[in-house]
Amino acid sequence: MLDEPTRRLCASITAGETGPVRLAVIAPGGYGKSALLDLLATAEGAERHRRGRSAGARLLLVDDAHLLGDDDFAELAEVALDDRVGLVVAARPRPRPAGLTALLGRLRGQIALRPFDRERVRRCLAAATGAALPDAVVDLVLHQTGGIPGLVHRLAPHLRPDTATVPAGAIEDFRFDVDRLAPDTVRVLIAVQAGVGGDAELLAGLVSGPAGEAAEEARATGLLGPDGSVPPLAAAALRELVPADQRDSVLGALADLQLRRGGALLDFAGALLAAGTSGGSAAAVYAAAAEQADPALAVRLHEAAADAGHPVDEVRRAEAEALSGALDSALRRADALLATAGGERRAAAAGVAAAALAHRGQLARSAELYQWSGQGALAAIGLVGVGRLTDARAALDRAATDGPPTLLAGAVSSAARGILASVDGSGPAALSTVVRAAEMLEPVGHDVLLPDSPAALGALLALHTGAGALAEPLLERATAARVGGALLATRHRLLGAWSAMVRGDGTEATAALSEAGTPLSPRDWLFAVGLAVGTARRGSDLAALRRTWEQAYEAVVRHPVDLFTLLPLGEFAVAAARVGDRERFAPHLDQAWDLLHQLGDPPAWTTMLHWSCLHAEIIAEHPAAADDHAAALAANATAGPFHAAVASAASCWRHVLDGEVDPVTVEAAARGLHAVGLCWDAARLAGQAAIRTSDRKAMLSLLDCARMLQGQGTAGQPQEEADRVGARLSERELQVATLVVEGLTYKQIGDRLFISAKTVEHHMARMRARLGATSRSDLLSRLRTALDR
């Protein structure tokens, strides 16, 4: 299977169209030198080289010239001087006897043999097997062989159309080749597999002769690809056919050399792991490399070192486990260290346990451990989160004297001061402090074990105070900087999805939720379920809401209430009212209010929960309780523009529910909500007001406003759609349709509109006929499309 230039040259030679040639064919084993000479041997007057060539030979073909002796080279030198005889010499790059070097110097050109590309692999397999093999098999062969012709030919007889992995028999075919490799060549090939084949210094300490020559000999075997790596098929042969003790001896020697030299060990340690290497030297490499590895790999390296009997830093091992998400094993290891270690190691173990507990939702216990271990700023954040404000201030005061003023310490202390300020009533200044803390941590926060990141805390505070536009870029920067490693990456992603959901982008929120993966820590699971509940509610998908509710209740039961979990708690309050399960949920909501009362009912943290509970009471048809929340929101109105906008919207909701719809007031309130980031809530207020007014002009105007606030097209498009719907449905039918799409039952709709459930059913039947729906589900689909829900 020659490439096109080589094919044309060979055709010209065999056809006698060229004069006597003087060509070299230098390539590693397995590149087809002998096959090429077989093709040229079909030319008239071609003859293989042997002692005492015939006088009539017109083309002399020399194979394996690197194995010839001085007498052969002397004879071939005479042939090279005879212009009547062509000469083609094939040899491996190594060894290179002096006679071969001199002979090659007399030749005039070289035929290059290259690895197969995909098409040539396909043609070769078809020729070898007598059938065209599927693309998947061709791709498997190309990957396993790197296109090296000899490896392709070795593998071809073992292939079938359904072959998905390399058959064992194909590996066994390499036994003779591996057995005849020189010891130094084997050492070099194993070193290449371990990722250090290009390191001349290491090779020099590994082989008996010159390192460069040993490396060239290894390349000449044809078991290395053009890029210097061992193709997977050859690697498997070396792994299976080189005796284990011989391979371990080479890897152990490499490990000793690497350890003496120091420097980066990660790639080499990974190769040792892949080879299953144990022993003292390998274990020492694992332990040293664990300090350089990302957490997931560090866990494996610590385990491999411990299994091989090497001492392991158990604190660092527990920290790596926590950062990789293995919170249970991290807690077990850290707890054991708390009981047995002393001094700084015990304090460090307490920090690992505290971080793991925070991710598991045990913020109170986490704060106590941070307090005990002298990490005052982290303790202060947790203490605020569980309502212990006095203790938090004291812990933060002590933190000012703890340790050097590093960027990490400064960022955590700033975040703690910002959270304290948010409770003390300085909302905008508090958010600014936490955001600056997040930016301070970005250069040094890579894979740092934290109970929470300043970016996550800043995003939470932003979402609670109507500054959602700050949340997403803040979280994106933290993710890009890998603040807190993989452990906090999921939290950052979920909070970004929450921000998208609040501004009405359910598609983005759902996509981010699906990317969160599993398993999740209890805290992340709480937010993930909150997102599922929130997107189902905003999509008026009552069936999905009911399916998710039991998970929501379980998440609340598993995760104690703290200041930083109020967002999902607010979603669950609305969902509990929607599915009629408020009684079970009430104790958890009471705990949240008790916590906020302990903190002095700070507007920065109470406003959003009051807003959610207002809607829960509206759904449950408890107007007096709804008025209480509206009054609380009014009391917070002076805290800032966000609180004022929410208070105005709450008052507007109460008037709308009483049938008092002032289009100007409603639109102003809705636009106020939209301005502070509550885009879905803004559209819903305008939409609900539209179906409760008897003024057709006001209804259409408010529907137009609702669609604009939801970000759907230009002003003319919603008006046109509203006119189209209004032309086909009566005003009452439009009201019924909107409530049905929101998931209300016929009885709830009847109670809302002061008509009977039977009348609602009649309205549904008429709408089905007018819209040409073939079933109830088809009708609901058409109504959702028509109403843009």
Coordinates of N, CA, C and O in Angstrom, one line a residue, residues 198-296:
G198 N 11.9 10.7 26.1 CA 12.7 11.8 25.5 C 13.7 12.5 26.4 O 14.3 13.5 26.1
D199 N 13.8 12.0 27.6 CA 14.7 12.6 28.6 C 16.0 11.9 28.6 O 16.2 10.8 29.1
A200 N 17.0 12.5 27.9 CA 18.3 11.9 27.7 C 19.0 11.6 29.0 O 19.7 10.6 29.2
E201 N 18.8 12.5 30.0 CA 19.5 12.4 31.3 C 19.0 11.1 32.0 O 19.8 10.3 32.6
L202 N 17.7 10.9 32.0 CA 17.1 9.7 32.6 C 17.6 8.4 31.9 O 17.9 7.4 32.5
L203 N 17.5 8.5 30.6 CA 17.9 7.3 29.8 C 19.4 6.9 30.0 O 19.7 5.8 30.1
A204 N 20.2 8.0 30.2 CA 21.6 7.7 30.4 C 21.8 6.9 31.7 O 22.8 6.1 31.8
G205 N 21.0 7.1 32.7 CA 21.1 6.4 33.9 C 20.5 5.0 33.9 O 20.6 4.2 34.8
L206 N 19.8 4.7 32.8 CA 19.0 3.5 32.7 C 19.7 2.5 31.8 O 19.5 1.3 32.1
V207 N 20.4 2.9 30.7 CA 20.9 1.9 29.8 C 22.4 1.8 30.0 O 23.1 2.6 30.6
S208 N 22.9 0.7 29.4 CA 24.4 0.4 29.6 C 25.3 1.1 28.7 O 26.4 1.4 29.0
G209 N 24.7 1.5 27.5 CA 25.5 2.2 26.5 C 25.1 3.6 26.4 O 24.4 4.1 27.2
P210 N 25.6 4.3 25.3 CA 25.2 5.7 25.1 C 23.6 5.8 24.9 O 23.0 5.0 24.2
A211 N 23.1 6.8 25.6 CA 21.6 6.9 25.6 C 21.1 7.2 24.2 O 20.0 6.7 23.8
G212 N 21.8 8.0 23.5 CA 21.3 8.4 22.1 C 21.2 7.2 21.2 O 20.2 7.0 20.5
E213 N 22.2 6.3 21.3 CA 22.2 5.1 20.4 C 21.1 4.2 20.9 O 20.4 3.6 20.0
A214 N 20.9 4.0 22.2 CA 19.8 3.2 22.6 C 18.4 3.7 22.2 O 17.6 2.9 21.8
A215 N 18.3 5.0 22.2 CA 17.0 5.6 21.7 C 16.8 5.3 20.3 O 15.7 5.0 19.8
E216 N 17.9 5.5 19.5 CA 17.8 5.2 18.0 C 17.5 3.8 17.7 O 16.7 3.4 16.8
E217 N 18.1 2.9 18.5 CA 17.8 1.4 18.3 C 16.3 1.2 18.6 O 15.7 0.4 17.9
A218 N 15.8 1.8 19.6 CA 14.3 1.6 19.9 C 13.5 2.1 18.8 O 12.5 1.5 18.4
R219 N 13.8 3.3 18.2 CA 13.0 3.8 17.1 C 13.1 2.9 15.9 O 12.1 2.7 15.1
A220 N 14.2 2.2 15.7 CA 14.4 1.4 14.5 C 13.6 0.1 14.6 O 13.4 -0.6 13.6
T221 N 13.1 -0.3 15.8 CA 12.3 -1.5 15.9 C 11.0 -1.4 15.2 O 10.3 -2.4 14.9
G222 N 10.5 -0.2 15.0 CA 9.2 0.0 14.4 C 8.1 -0.1 15.5 O 6.9 -0.1 15.1
L223 N 8.4 -0.1 16.7 CA 7.4 -0.2 17.8 C 7.1 1.2 18.3 O 6.4 1.4 19.4
L224 N 7.7 2.3 17.7 CA 7.4 3.6 18.1 C 6.8 4.3 16.9 O 7.2 4.1 15.7
G225 N 5.8 5.2 17.2 CA 5.2 6.0 16.1 C 6.1 7.1 15.7 O 7.1 7.4 16.3
P226 N 5.7 7.8 14.6 CA 6.5 9.0 14.2 C 6.7 10.1 15.2 O 7.6 10.8 15.2
D227 N 5.7 10.2 16.2 CA 5.8 11.2 17.2 C 6.6 10.7 18.4 O 6.7 11.4 19.4
G228 N 7.2 9.5 18.3 CA 8.0 9.0 19.4 C 7.3 8.3 20.5 O 7.9 7.8 21.4
S229 N 6.0 8.1 20.4 CA 5.2 7.4 21.4 C 5.0 6.0 21.0 O 5.2 5.6 19.8
V230 N 4.7 5.1 21.9 CA 4.4 3.7 21.6 C 2.9 3.6 21.3 O 2.1 3.9 22.1
P231 N 2.6 3.1 20.1 CA 1.2 2.9 19.7 C 0.5 1.9 20.7 O 1.2 1.0 21.2
P232 N -0.8 2.1 20.9 CA -1.4 1.2 21.9 C -1.2 -0.3 21.7 O -1.1 -1.0 22.6
L233 N -1.2 -0.8 20.4 CA -1.0 -2.2 20.2 C 0.4 -2.6 20.6 O 0.5 -3.7 21.3
A234 N 1.4 -1.9 20.3 CA 2.8 -2.2 20.7 C 2.9 -2.1 22.2 O 3.6 -2.9 22.9
A235 N 2.2 -1.1 22.8 CA 2.3 -0.9 24.3 C 1.7 -2.1 25.0 O 2.2 -2.6 26.0
A236 N 0.6 -2.6 24.4 CA -0.1 -3.8 25.0 C 0.9 -5.0 24.9 O 0.9 -5.8 25.9
A237 N 1.5 -5.1 23.8 CA 2.5 -6.2 23.6 C 3.6 -6.2 24.6 O 4.0 -7.2 25.3
L238 N 4.2 -5.0 24.8 CA 5.2 -4.8 25.8 C 4.8 -5.1 27.2 O 5.4 -5.7 28.0
R239 N 3.5 -4.6 27.5 CA 3.0 -4.8 28.8 C 2.7 -6.3 29.1 O 2.9 -6.7 30.2
E240 N 2.2 -7.0 28.1 CA 1.9 -8.4 28.3 C 3.0 -9.4 28.2 O 3.1 -10.4 28.9
L241 N 4.0 -9.0 27.4 CA 5.0 -10.0 27.0 C 6.4 -9.8 27.6 O 7.2 -10.7 27.7
V242 N 6.7 -8.6 28.1 CA 7.9 -8.4 28.9 C 7.6 -8.9 30.3 O 6.6 -8.5 30.9
P243 N 8.5 -9.7 30.8 CA 8.2 -10.3 32.2 C 8.0 -9.2 33.2 O 8.6 -8.1 33.2
A244 N 7.1 -9.4 34.1 CA 6.7 -8.4 35.1 C 7.8 -7.9 35.9 O 8.0 -6.7 36.2
D245 N 8.7 -8.9 36.3 CA 9.8 -8.4 37.2 C 10.8 -7.6 36.4 O 11.4 -6.6 37.0
Q246 N 11.0 -7.9 35.1 CA 11.9 -7.0 34.3 C 11.3 -5.6 34.1 O 12.0 -4.6 34.3
R247 N 10.0 -5.5 33.9 CA 9.3 -4.2 33.7 C 9.4 -3.4 35.0 O 9.7 -2.3 35.0
D248 N 9.1 -4.1 36.1 CA 9.1 -3.4 37.4 C 10.5 -2.9 37.8 O 10.6 -1.9 38.4
S249 N 11.5 -3.7 37.4 CA 12.9 -3.3 37.7 C 13.2 -2.0 36.9 O 13.8 -1.1 37.5
V250 N 12.8 -1.9 35.7 CA 13.1 -0.7 34.9 C 12.3 0.5 35.5 O 12.9 1.5 35.6
L251 N 11.0 0.3 35.8 CA 10.2 1.4 36.3 C 10.7 1.8 37.7 O 10.7 3.0 38.0
G252 N 11.2 0.8 38.5 CA 11.7 1.2 39.8 C 13.0 2.0 39.7 O 13.2 3.0 40.4
A253 N 13.9 1.6 38.7 CA 15.1 2.4 38.4 C 14.8 3.8 38.0 O 15.4 4.8 38.4
L254 N 13.8 3.9 37.1 CA 13.3 5.2 36.7 C 12.8 6.0 37.8 O 13.1 7.3 37.9
A255 N 12.1 5.4 38.7 CA 11.5 6.1 39.9 C 12.7 6.6 40.8 O 12.6 7.8 41.2
D256 N 13.7 5.8 41.0 CA 14.8 6.3 41.8 C 15.5 7.5 41.1 O 15.9 8.5 41.8
L257 N 15.7 7.4 39.8 CA 16.3 8.5 39.1 C 15.5 9.8 39.2 O 16.0 10.9 39.4
Q258 N 14.1 9.6 39.0 CA 13.2 10.8 39.1 C 13.3 11.4 40.5 O 13.3 12.6 40.6
L259 N 13.3 10.6 41.5 CA 13.2 11.1 42.9 C 14.5 11.9 43.2 O 14.5 12.9 43.8
R260 N 15.7 11.3 42.7 CA 16.9 12.0 43.0 C 17.0 13.3 42.3 O 17.5 14.3 42.8
R261 N 16.4 13.4 41.1 CA 16.5 14.7 40.4 C 15.4 15.6 40.8 O 15.6 16.9 40.8
G262 N 14.3 15.2 41.3 CA 13.2 16.0 41.7 C 12.4 16.6 40.6 O 12.5 16.1 39.5
G263 N 11.7 17.7 40.8 CA 10.9 18.3 39.7 C 9.6 17.7 39.6 O 9.1 17.1 40.5
A264 N 9.0 17.9 38.4 CA 7.6 17.5 38.2 C 7.6 16.0 38.1 O 8.4 15.4 37.3
L265 N 6.6 15.4 38.8 CA 6.5 13.9 38.8 C 5.2 13.4 38.3 O 5.0 12.2 38.3
L266 N 4.3 14.3 38.0 CA 2.9 13.9 37.8 C 2.7 12.9 36.6 O 2.1 11.9 36.7
D267 N 3.3 13.3 35.4 CA 3.1 12.4 34.3 C 3.8 11.0 34.5 O 3.2 10.0 34.1
F268 N 4.9 11.0 35.1 CA 5.6 9.8 35.4 C 4.8 8.9 36.4 O 4.6 7.7 36.2
A269 N 4.3 9.6 37.4 CA 3.4 8.9 38.4 C 2.2 8.3 37.8 O 1.8 7.2 38.1
G270 N 1.6 9.1 36.9 CA 0.4 8.5 36.1 C 0.8 7.3 35.3 O 0.0 6.3 35.3
A271 N 1.9 7.3 34.7 CA 2.4 6.1 33.9 C 2.6 4.9 34.8 O 2.3 3.8 34.5
L272 N 3.2 5.2 36.0 CA 3.4 4.1 36.9 C 2.1 3.5 37.4 O 1.9 2.3 37.6
L273 N 1.1 4.4 37.7 CA -0.2 4.0 38.1 C -0.8 3.1 37.0 O -1.4 2.0 37.2
A274 N -0.7 3.6 35.7 CA -1.3 2.8 34.6 C -0.7 1.5 34.4 O -1.4 0.5 34.1
A275 N 0.6 1.4 34.8 CA 1.3 0.1 34.6 C 1.1 -0.8 35.9 O 1.6 -1.9 35.9
G276 N 0.5 -0.3 36.9 CA 0.2 -1.0 38.1 C 1.5 -1.3 38.9 O 1.6 -2.3 39.6
T277 N 2.4 -0.4 38.8 CA 3.7 -0.6 39.5 C 3.6 -0.3 41.0 O 3.0 0.7 41.4
S278 N 4.2 -1.2 41.7 CA 4.3 -1.0 43.2 C 5.8 -1.0 43.6 O 6.7 -0.8 42.8
G279 N 6.1 -1.2 44.8 CA 7.5 -1.2 45.3 C 7.8 0.2 45.9 O 7.1 1.2 45.7
G280 N 8.9 0.2 46.7 CA 9.2 1.3 47.5 C 9.5 2.6 46.7 O 9.0 3.7 47.0
S281 N 10.2 2.5 45.6 CA 10.5 3.6 44.8 C 9.3 4.2 44.1 O 9.1 5.4 44.1
A282 N 8.5 3.3 43.6 CA 7.3 3.8 42.9 C 6.3 4.5 44.0 O 5.7 5.5 43.7
A283 N 6.3 3.9 45.2 CA 5.4 4.4 46.2 C 5.9 5.8 46.6 O 5.1 6.7 46.9
A284 N 7.2 6.0 46.7 CA 7.7 7.3 47.0 C 7.4 8.3 45.9 O 7.1 9.5 46.2
V285 N 7.4 7.9 44.6 CA 7.0 8.8 43.6 C 5.5 9.2 43.7 O 5.1 10.3 43.6
Y286 N 4.7 8.2 44.0 CA 3.3 8.5 44.2 C 3.0 9.5 45.3 O 2.3 10.5 45.1
A287 N 3.7 9.3 46.4 CA 3.5 10.2 47.6 C 4.0 11.7 47.2 O 3.3 12.6 47.5
A288 N 5.1 11.8 46.5 CA 5.6 13.1 46.1 C 4.7 13.7 45.1 O 4.5 14.9 45.1
A289 N 4.3 12.9 44.1 CA 3.4 13.4 43.0 C 2.1 13.9 43.5 O 1.5 14.8 43.0
A290 N 1.6 13.3 44.6 CA 0.3 13.6 45.1 C 0.3 15.1 45.6 O -0.8 15.7 45.5
E291 N 1.4 15.6 46.0 CA 1.5 17.0 46.4 C 1.4 18.0 45.2 O 1.1 19.2 45.3
Q292 N 1.6 17.4 44.0 CA 1.5 18.3 42.7 C 0.3 18.0 41.9 O 0.0 18.7 41.0
A293 N -0.5 17.1 42.3 CA -1.7 16.6 41.5 C -2.9 17.4 41.9 O -3.1 18.0 42.9
D294 N -3.9 17.4 40.9 CA -5.2 17.8 41.2 C -5.9 16.9 42.2 O -5.4 15.7 42.3
P295 N -6.9 17.3 42.9 CA -7.4 16.5 44.0 C -7.8 15.0 43.6 O -7.5 14.1 44.3
A296 N -8.5 14.9 42.5 CA -9.0 13.5 42.1 C -7.8 12.6 41.9 O -7.8 11.4 42.4

